[in-house]
Tab-separated table of C-alpha atoms in Angstrom:
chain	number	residue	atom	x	y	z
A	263	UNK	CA	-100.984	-72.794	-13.255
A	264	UNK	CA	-99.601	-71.844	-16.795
A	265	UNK	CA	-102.340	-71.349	-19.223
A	266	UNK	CA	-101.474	-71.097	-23.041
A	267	UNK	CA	-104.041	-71.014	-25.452
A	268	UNK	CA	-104.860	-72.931	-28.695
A	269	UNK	CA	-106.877	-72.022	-31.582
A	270	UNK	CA	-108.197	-74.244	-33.780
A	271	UNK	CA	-108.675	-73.854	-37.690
A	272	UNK	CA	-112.253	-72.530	-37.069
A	273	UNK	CA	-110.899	-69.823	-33.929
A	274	UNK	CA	-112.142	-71.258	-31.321
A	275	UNK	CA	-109.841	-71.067	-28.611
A	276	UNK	CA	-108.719	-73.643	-25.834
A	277	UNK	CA	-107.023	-72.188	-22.972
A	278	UNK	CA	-105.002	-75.473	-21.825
A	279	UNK	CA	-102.650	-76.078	-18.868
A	280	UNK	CA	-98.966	-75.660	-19.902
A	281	UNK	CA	-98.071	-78.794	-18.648
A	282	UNK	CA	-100.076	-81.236	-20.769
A	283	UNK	CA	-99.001	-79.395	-24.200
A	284	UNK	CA	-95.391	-81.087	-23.450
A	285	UNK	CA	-97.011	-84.569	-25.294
A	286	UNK	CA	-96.851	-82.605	-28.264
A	287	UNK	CA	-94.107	-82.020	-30.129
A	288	UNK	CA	-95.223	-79.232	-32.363
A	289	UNK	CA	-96.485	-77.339	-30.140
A	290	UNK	CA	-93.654	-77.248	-27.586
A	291	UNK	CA	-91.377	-76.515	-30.154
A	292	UNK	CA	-93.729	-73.233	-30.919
A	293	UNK	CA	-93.688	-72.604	-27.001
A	294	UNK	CA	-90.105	-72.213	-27.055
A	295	UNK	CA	-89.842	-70.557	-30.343
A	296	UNK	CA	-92.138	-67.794	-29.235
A	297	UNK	CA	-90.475	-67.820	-25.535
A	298	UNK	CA	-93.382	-68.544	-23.906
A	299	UNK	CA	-91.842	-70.270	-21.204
A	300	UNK	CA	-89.847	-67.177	-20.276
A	301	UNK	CA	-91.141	-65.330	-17.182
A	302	UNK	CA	-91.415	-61.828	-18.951
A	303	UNK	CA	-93.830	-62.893	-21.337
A	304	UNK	CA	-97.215	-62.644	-21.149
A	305	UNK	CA	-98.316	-66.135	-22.480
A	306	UNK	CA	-101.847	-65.768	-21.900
A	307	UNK	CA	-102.003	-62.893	-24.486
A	308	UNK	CA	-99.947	-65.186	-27.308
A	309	UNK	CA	-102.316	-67.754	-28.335
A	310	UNK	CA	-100.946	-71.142	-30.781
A	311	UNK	CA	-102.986	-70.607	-33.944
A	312	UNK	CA	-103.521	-74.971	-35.258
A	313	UNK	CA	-104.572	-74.264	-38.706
A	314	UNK	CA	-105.118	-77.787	-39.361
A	315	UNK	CA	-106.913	-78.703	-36.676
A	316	UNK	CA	-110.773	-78.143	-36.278
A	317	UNK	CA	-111.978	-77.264	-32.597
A	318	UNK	CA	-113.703	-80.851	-32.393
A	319	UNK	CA	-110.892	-83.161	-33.107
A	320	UNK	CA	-108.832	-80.164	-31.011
A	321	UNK	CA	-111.392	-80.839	-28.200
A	322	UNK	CA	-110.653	-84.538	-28.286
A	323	UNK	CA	-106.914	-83.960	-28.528
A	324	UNK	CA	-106.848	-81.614	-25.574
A	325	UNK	CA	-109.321	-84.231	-23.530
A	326	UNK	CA	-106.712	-87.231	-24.616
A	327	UNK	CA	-104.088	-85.139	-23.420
A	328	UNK	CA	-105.896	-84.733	-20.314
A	329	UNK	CA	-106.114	-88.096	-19.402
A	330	UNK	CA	-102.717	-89.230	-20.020
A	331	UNK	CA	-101.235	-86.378	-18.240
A	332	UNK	CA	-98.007	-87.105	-17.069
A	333	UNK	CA	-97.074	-90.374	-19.102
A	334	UNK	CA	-93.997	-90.504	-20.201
A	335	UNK	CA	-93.438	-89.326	-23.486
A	336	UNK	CA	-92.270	-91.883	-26.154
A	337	UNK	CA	-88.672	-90.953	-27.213
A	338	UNK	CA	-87.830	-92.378	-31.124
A	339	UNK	CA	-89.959	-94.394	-32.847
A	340	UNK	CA	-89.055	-98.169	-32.560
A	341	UNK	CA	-91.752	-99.265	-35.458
A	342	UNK	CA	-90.962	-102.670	-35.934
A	343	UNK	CA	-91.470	-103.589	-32.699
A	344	UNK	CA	-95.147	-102.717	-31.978
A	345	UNK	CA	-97.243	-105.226	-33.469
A	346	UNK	CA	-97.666	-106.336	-30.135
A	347	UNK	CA	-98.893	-103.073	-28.414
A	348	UNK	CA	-102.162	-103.009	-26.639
A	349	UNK	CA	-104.617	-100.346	-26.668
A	350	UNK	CA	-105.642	-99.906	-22.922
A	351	UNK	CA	-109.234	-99.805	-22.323
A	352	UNK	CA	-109.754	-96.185	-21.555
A	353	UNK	CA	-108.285	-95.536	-25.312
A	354	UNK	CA	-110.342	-98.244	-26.769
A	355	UNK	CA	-113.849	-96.523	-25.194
A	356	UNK	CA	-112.219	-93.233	-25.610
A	357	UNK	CA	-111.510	-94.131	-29.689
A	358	UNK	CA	-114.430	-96.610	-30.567
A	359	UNK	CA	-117.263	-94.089	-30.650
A	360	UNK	CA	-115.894	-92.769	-33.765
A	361	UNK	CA	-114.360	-95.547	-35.025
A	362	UNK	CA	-114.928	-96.144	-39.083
A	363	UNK	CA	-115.418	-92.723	-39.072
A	364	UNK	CA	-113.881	-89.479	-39.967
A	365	UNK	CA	-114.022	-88.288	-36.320
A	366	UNK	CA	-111.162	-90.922	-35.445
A	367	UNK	CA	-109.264	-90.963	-38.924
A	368	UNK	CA	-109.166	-87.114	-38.065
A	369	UNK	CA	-108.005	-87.194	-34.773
A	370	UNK	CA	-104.943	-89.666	-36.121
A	371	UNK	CA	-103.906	-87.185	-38.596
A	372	UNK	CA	-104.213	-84.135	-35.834
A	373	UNK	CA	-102.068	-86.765	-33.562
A	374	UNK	CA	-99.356	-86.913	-36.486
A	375	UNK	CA	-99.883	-83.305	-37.485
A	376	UNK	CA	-99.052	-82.104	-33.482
A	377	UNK	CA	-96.408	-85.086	-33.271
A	378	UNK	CA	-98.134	-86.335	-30.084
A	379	UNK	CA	-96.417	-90.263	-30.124
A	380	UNK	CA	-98.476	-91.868	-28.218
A	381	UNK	CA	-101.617	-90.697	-28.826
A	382	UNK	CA	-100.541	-91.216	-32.982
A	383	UNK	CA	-99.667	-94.867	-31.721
A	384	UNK	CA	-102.479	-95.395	-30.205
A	385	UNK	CA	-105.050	-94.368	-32.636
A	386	UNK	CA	-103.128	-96.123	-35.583
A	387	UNK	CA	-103.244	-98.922	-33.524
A	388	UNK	CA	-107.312	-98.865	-32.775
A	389	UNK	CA	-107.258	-98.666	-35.951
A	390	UNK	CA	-105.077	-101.697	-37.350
A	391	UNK	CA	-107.061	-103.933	-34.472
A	392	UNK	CA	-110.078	-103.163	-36.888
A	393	UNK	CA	-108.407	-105.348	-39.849
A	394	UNK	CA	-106.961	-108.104	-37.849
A	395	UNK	CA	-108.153	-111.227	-39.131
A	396	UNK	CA	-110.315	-109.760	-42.019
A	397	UNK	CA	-109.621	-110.127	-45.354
A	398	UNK	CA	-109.166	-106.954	-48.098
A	399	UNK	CA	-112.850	-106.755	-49.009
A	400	UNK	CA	-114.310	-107.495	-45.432
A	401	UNK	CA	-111.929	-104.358	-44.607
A	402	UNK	CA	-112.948	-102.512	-48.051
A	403	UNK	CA	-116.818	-102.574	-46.980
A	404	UNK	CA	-116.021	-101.681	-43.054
A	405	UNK	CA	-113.709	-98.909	-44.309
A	406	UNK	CA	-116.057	-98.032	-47.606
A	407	UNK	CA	-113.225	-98.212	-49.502
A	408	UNK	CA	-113.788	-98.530	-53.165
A	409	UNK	CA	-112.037	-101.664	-55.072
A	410	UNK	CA	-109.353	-100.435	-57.448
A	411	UNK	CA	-108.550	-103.830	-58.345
A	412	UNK	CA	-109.485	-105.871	-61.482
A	413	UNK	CA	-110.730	-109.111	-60.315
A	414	UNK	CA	-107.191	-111.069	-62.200
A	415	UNK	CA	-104.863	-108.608	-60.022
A	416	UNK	CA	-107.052	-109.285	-57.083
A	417	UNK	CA	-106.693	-113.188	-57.238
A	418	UNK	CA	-103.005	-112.857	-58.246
A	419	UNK	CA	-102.567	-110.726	-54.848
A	420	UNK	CA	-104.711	-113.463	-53.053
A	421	UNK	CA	-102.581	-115.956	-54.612
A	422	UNK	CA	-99.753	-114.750	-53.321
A	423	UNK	CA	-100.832	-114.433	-49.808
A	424	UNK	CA	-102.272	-117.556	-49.699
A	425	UNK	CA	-100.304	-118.485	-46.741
A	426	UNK	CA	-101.429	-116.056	-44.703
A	427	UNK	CA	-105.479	-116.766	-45.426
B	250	UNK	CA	-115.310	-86.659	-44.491
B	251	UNK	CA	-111.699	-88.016	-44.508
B	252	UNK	CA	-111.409	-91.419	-45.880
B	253	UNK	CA	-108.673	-93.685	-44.831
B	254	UNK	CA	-107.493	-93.572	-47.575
B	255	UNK	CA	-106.277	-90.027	-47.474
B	256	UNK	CA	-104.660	-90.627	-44.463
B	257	UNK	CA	-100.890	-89.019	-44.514
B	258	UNK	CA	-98.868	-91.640	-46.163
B	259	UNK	CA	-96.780	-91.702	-42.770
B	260	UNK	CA	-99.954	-92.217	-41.030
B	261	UNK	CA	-100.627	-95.166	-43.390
B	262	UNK	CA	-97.809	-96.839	-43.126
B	263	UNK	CA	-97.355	-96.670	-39.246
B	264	UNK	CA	-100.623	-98.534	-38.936
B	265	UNK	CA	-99.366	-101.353	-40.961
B	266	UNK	CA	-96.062	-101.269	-39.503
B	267	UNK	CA	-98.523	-102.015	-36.040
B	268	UNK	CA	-100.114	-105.078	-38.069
B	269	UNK	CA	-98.563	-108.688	-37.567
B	270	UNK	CA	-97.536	-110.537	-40.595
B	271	UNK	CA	-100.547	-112.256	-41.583
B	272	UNK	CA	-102.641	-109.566	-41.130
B	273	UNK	CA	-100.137	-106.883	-42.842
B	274	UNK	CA	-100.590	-109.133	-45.754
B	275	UNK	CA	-104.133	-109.862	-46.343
B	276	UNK	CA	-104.389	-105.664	-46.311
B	277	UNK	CA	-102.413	-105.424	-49.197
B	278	UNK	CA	-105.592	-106.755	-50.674
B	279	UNK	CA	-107.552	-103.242	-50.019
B	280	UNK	CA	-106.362	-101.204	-52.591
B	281	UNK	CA	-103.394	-100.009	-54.397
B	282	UNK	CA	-102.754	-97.641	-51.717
B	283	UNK	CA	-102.766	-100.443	-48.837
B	284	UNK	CA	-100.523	-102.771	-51.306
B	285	UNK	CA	-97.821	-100.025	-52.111
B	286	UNK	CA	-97.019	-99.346	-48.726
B	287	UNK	CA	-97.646	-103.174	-47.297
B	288	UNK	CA	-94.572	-104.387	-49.655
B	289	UNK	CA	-92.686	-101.133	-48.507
B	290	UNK	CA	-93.193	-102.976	-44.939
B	291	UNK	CA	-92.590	-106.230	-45.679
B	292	UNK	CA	-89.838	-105.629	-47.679
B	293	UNK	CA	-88.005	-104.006	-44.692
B	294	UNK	CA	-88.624	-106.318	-42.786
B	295	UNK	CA	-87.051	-108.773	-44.782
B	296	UNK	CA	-84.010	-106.769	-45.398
B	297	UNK	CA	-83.400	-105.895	-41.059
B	298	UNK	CA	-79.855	-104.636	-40.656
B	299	UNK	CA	-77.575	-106.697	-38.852
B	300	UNK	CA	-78.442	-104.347	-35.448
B	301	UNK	CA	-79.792	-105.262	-32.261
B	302	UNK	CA	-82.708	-102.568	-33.082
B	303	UNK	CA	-83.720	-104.780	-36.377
B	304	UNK	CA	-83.902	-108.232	-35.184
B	305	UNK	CA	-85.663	-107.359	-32.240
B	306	UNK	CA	-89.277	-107.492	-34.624
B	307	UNK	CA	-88.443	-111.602	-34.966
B	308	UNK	CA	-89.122	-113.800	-32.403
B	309	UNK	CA	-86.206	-115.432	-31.816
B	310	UNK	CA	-86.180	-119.040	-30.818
B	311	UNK	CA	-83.283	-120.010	-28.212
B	312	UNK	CA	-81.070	-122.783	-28.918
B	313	UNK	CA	-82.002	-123.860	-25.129
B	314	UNK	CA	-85.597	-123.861	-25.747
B	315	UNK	CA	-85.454	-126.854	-28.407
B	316	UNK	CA	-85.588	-129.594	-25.691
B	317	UNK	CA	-89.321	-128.609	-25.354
B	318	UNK	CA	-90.079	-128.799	-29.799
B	319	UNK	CA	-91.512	-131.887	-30.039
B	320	UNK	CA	-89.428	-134.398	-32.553
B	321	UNK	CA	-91.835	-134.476	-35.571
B	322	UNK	CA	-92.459	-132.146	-38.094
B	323	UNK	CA	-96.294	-132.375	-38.101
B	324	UNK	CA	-96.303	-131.897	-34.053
B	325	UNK	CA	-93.134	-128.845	-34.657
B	326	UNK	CA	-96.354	-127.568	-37.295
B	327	UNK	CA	-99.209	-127.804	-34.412
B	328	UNK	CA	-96.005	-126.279	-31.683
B	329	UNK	CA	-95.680	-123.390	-33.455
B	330	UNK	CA	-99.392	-122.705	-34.733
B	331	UNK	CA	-99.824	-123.146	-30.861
B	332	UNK	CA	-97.136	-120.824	-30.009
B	333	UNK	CA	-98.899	-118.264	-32.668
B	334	UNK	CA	-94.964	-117.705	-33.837
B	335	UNK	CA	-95.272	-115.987	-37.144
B	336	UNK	CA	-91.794	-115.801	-37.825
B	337	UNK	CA	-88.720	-117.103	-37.127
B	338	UNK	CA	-85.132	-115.405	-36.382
B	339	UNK	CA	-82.010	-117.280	-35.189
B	340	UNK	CA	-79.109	-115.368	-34.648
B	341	UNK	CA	-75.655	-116.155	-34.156
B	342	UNK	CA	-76.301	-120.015	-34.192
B	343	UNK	CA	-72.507	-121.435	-33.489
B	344	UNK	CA	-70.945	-123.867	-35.806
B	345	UNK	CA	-70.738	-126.203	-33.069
B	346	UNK	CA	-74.587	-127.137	-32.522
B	347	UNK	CA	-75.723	-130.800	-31.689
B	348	UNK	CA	-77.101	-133.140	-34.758
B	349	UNK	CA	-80.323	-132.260	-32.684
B	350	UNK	CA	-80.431	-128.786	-31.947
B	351	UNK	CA	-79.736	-128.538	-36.548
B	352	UNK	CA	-82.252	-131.095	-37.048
B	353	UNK	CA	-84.791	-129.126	-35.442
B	354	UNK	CA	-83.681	-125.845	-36.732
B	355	UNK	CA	-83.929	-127.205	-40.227
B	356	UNK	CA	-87.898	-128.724	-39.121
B	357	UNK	CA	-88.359	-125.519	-38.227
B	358	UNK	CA	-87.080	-123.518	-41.165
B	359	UNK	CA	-88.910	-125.548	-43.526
B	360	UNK	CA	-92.527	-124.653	-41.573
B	361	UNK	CA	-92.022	-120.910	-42.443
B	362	UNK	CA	-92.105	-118.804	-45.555
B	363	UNK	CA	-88.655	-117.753	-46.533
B	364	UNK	CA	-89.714	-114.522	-45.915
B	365	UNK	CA	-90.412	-114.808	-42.503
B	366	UNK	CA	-87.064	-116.407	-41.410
B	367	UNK	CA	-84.069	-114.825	-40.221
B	368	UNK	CA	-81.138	-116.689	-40.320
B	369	UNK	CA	-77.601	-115.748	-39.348
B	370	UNK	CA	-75.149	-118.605	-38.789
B	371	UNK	CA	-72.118	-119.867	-39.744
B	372	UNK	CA	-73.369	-123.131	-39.900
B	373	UNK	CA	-73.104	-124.158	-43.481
B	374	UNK	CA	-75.790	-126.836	-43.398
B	375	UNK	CA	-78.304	-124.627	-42.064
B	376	UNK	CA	-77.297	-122.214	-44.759
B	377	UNK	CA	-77.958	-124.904	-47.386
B	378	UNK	CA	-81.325	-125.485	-46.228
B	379	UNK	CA	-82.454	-121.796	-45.803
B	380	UNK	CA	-81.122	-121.727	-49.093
B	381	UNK	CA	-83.297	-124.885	-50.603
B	382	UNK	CA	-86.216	-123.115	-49.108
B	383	UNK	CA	-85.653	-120.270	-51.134
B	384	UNK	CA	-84.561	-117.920	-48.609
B	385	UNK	CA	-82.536	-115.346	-49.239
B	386	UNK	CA	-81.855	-113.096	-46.661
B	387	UNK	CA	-79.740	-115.041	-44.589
B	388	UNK	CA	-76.389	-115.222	-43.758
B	389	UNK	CA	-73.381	-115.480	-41.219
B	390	UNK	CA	-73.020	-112.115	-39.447
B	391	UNK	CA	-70.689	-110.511	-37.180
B	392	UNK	CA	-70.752	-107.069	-37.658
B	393	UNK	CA	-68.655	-104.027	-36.498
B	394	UNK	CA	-70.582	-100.725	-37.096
B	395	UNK	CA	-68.760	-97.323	-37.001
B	396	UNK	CA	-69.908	-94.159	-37.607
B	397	UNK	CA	-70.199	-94.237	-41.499
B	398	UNK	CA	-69.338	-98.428	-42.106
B	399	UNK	CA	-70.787	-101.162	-41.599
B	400	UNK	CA	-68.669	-104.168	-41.165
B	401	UNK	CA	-69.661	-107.719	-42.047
B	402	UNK	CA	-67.005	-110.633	-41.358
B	403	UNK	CA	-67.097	-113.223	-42.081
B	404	UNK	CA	-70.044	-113.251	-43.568
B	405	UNK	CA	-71.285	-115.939	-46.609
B	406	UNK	CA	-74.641	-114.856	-47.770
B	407	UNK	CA	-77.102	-116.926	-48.909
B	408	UNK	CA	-76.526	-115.757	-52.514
B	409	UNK	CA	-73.328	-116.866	-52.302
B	410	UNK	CA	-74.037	-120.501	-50.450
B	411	UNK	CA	-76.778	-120.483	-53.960
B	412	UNK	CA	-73.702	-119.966	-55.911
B	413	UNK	CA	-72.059	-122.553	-54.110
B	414	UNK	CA	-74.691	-125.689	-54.488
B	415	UNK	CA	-75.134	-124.579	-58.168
B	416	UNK	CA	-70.766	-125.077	-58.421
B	417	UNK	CA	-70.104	-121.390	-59.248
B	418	UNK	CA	-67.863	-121.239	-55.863
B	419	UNK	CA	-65.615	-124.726	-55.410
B	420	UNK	CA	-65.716	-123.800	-51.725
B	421	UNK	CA	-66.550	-122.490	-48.604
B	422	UNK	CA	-63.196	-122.961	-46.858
B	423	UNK	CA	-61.668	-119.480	-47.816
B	424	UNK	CA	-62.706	-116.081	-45.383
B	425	UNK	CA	-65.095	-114.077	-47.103
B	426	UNK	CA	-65.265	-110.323	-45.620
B	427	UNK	CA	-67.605	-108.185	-47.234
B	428	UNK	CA	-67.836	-104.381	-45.975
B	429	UNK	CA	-70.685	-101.889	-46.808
B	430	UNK	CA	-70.576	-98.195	-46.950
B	431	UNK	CA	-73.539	-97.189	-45.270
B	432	UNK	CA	-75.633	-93.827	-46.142
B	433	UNK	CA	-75.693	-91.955	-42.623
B	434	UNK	CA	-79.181	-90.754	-43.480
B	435	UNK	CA	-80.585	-94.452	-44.165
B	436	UNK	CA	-82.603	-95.900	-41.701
B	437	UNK	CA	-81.772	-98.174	-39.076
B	438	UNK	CA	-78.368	-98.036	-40.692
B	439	UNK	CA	-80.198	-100.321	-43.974
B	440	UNK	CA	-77.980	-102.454	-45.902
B	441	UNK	CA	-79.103	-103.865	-49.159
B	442	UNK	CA	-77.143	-106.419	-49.211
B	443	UNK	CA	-77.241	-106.512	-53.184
B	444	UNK	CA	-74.824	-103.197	-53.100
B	445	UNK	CA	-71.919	-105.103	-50.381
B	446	UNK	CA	-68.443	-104.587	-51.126
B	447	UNK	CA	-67.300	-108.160	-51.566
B	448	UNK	CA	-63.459	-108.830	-50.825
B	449	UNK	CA	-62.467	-112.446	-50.735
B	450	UNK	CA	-59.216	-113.067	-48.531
B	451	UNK	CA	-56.806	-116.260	-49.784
């Protein structure tokens, strides 16, 4: 078994199986860049320096990765179709520890950052189940989000989705 | 501590792109942030391309499936708040419908916001009523796509059918063909349909 090894923005370094770190887009296209894959090099002794991403969310990221080894990795991005997705219920217990927090808004942007697709659909959508239903200042408290609006603009918005409340 | 709100913009947008219509809207709501990118949504939404890929976000009702729409609008109201159908996209509706099968697309038209229907016909009366309601993203498609061009024929927009009820246009009977020059890089191959090429063929 291929190891390669990651390190994280802080240097701590996660040897990880070669065959999970094909979910991520950035960091295959750094395997192949720096030939790793080729049978003279020594991959072991080239770690992938992540400079954005801190050994904890990296930890989670790598244990995601773990668990969905072997998926099938999402080709294109067909947006406007996923309203519907569901979040199975590993990723919902594996997410909602950290949910509201910056643990899980961090692991999204790692997810985008390393261009893993699912795992970045996934975690957007835990996170867009979280304001279904609600309205802007139910979200605004959950989210502690601070109100930019003045209370006119926030009626004439309200107004305007009226329909929807 | 990261706040959602300093979430990549790409980030931010995907997870309203993953929100359904009502609840896309009410987010607009949470800030400026939320709103910006909400009405980036919605507004492509409401502006699909004429592709297979666009139209597949609608929930298309089948001509077929009318025999089970009850024949009321109150009880067409309670069949699709049952039915949790948000929006509303018919797509190449012939000319050649039943009195019933238009009378129930029209009850139907008139329970959703313009902005949530999707209308491409070449049925004029249906036009006129999308149009009534306000809506203006519909029209008669057929489309051709190429590499670079996107083809529309024949096509009568509701614009146009706007243009017609208000007398600017005597009539309908003469072949419209519009064509767009498409941007390679757009997309889903966007048209705005405010920058068609119109020709009009006598």
């Amino acid at each position: 078994m291929v190891l390669i090894t990651l390190v994280s923005s802080d240097e701590q370094n996660f040897p990880v199986e070669r065959e999970l770190l094909k979910q991520s887009g950035t960091i295959e296209t750094l395997i192949v860049n720096m030939n790793l894959d080729d049978e003279d090099t020594d991959a072991a002794a080239m770690p992938i320096p992540l400079p954005n991403v801190k050994g904890d969310v990296l930890e989670k990221v790598i244990q995601w990765m773990e668990h969905h080894k072997g998926d099938p990795v999402k080709e294109g991005d067909n947006e406007d179709n996923n309203a519907e997705i569901v979040v199975p219920q590993w990723d919902d217990d594996f997410f909602k520890p950290a949910m509201y927090g910056s643990k899980h808004l961090e692991l999204t942007v790692a997810a985008s950052y390393l261009d893993i697709k699912n795992l970045l659909t996934l975690s957007c959508k835990a996170i867009s189940n979280t304001f279904k239903g609600k309205t802007g200042p139910q979200i605004r408290e959950e989210w502690g989000v601070p109100n930019e609006f003045t209370p006119e603009e926030e009626e004439a918005i309200r107004k305007e989705n009226e329909w929807s409340e | 501590m990261t706040s959602i709100l300093k979430l990549p913009r790409n980030v931010l947008k995907k997870i309203g792109k993953l929100l359904n219509e009502e609840d896309i809207l009410r987010i607009r709501t949470v800030c400026k942030a939320t709103k910006g990118i909400v009405d980036d949504v919605i507004n492509k939404r409401a502006h699909p391309a004429p592709n297979i890929n666009s139209i597949e976000f609608w929930k298309p009702i089948h001509i077929d499936e009318f025999e089970i729409i009850p024949d009321s609008i109150p009880i067409v109201s309670e069949f699709l708040e049952k039915s949790e159908i948000h929006s509303v996209g018919f797509y190449e509706v012939p000319h050649d419908i039943t009195d019933k099968q238009r009378g129930y697309m029209m009850k139907i038209i008139t329970q959703f916001k313009p902005e949530c229907v999707q209308l491409y016909t070449a049925e004029v009366d249906l036009l006129k009523m999308a149009a009534k309601c306000g809506n203006m993203h519909c029209g008669a498609v057929e489309t051709m796509i190429s590499e670079d061009k996107i083809s529309i024929k024949p096509c009568i927009l509701i614009p146009f059918i706007v243009d017609i009820l208000n007398g600017k246009i005597a009539s309908m009977d003469k072949k419209m063909h519009f064509s767009a020059s498409v941007d390679s890089s757009l997309p889903n191959m966007m048209v705005q349909y405010g920058h068609l090429k119109v020709v009009i063929d006598e």
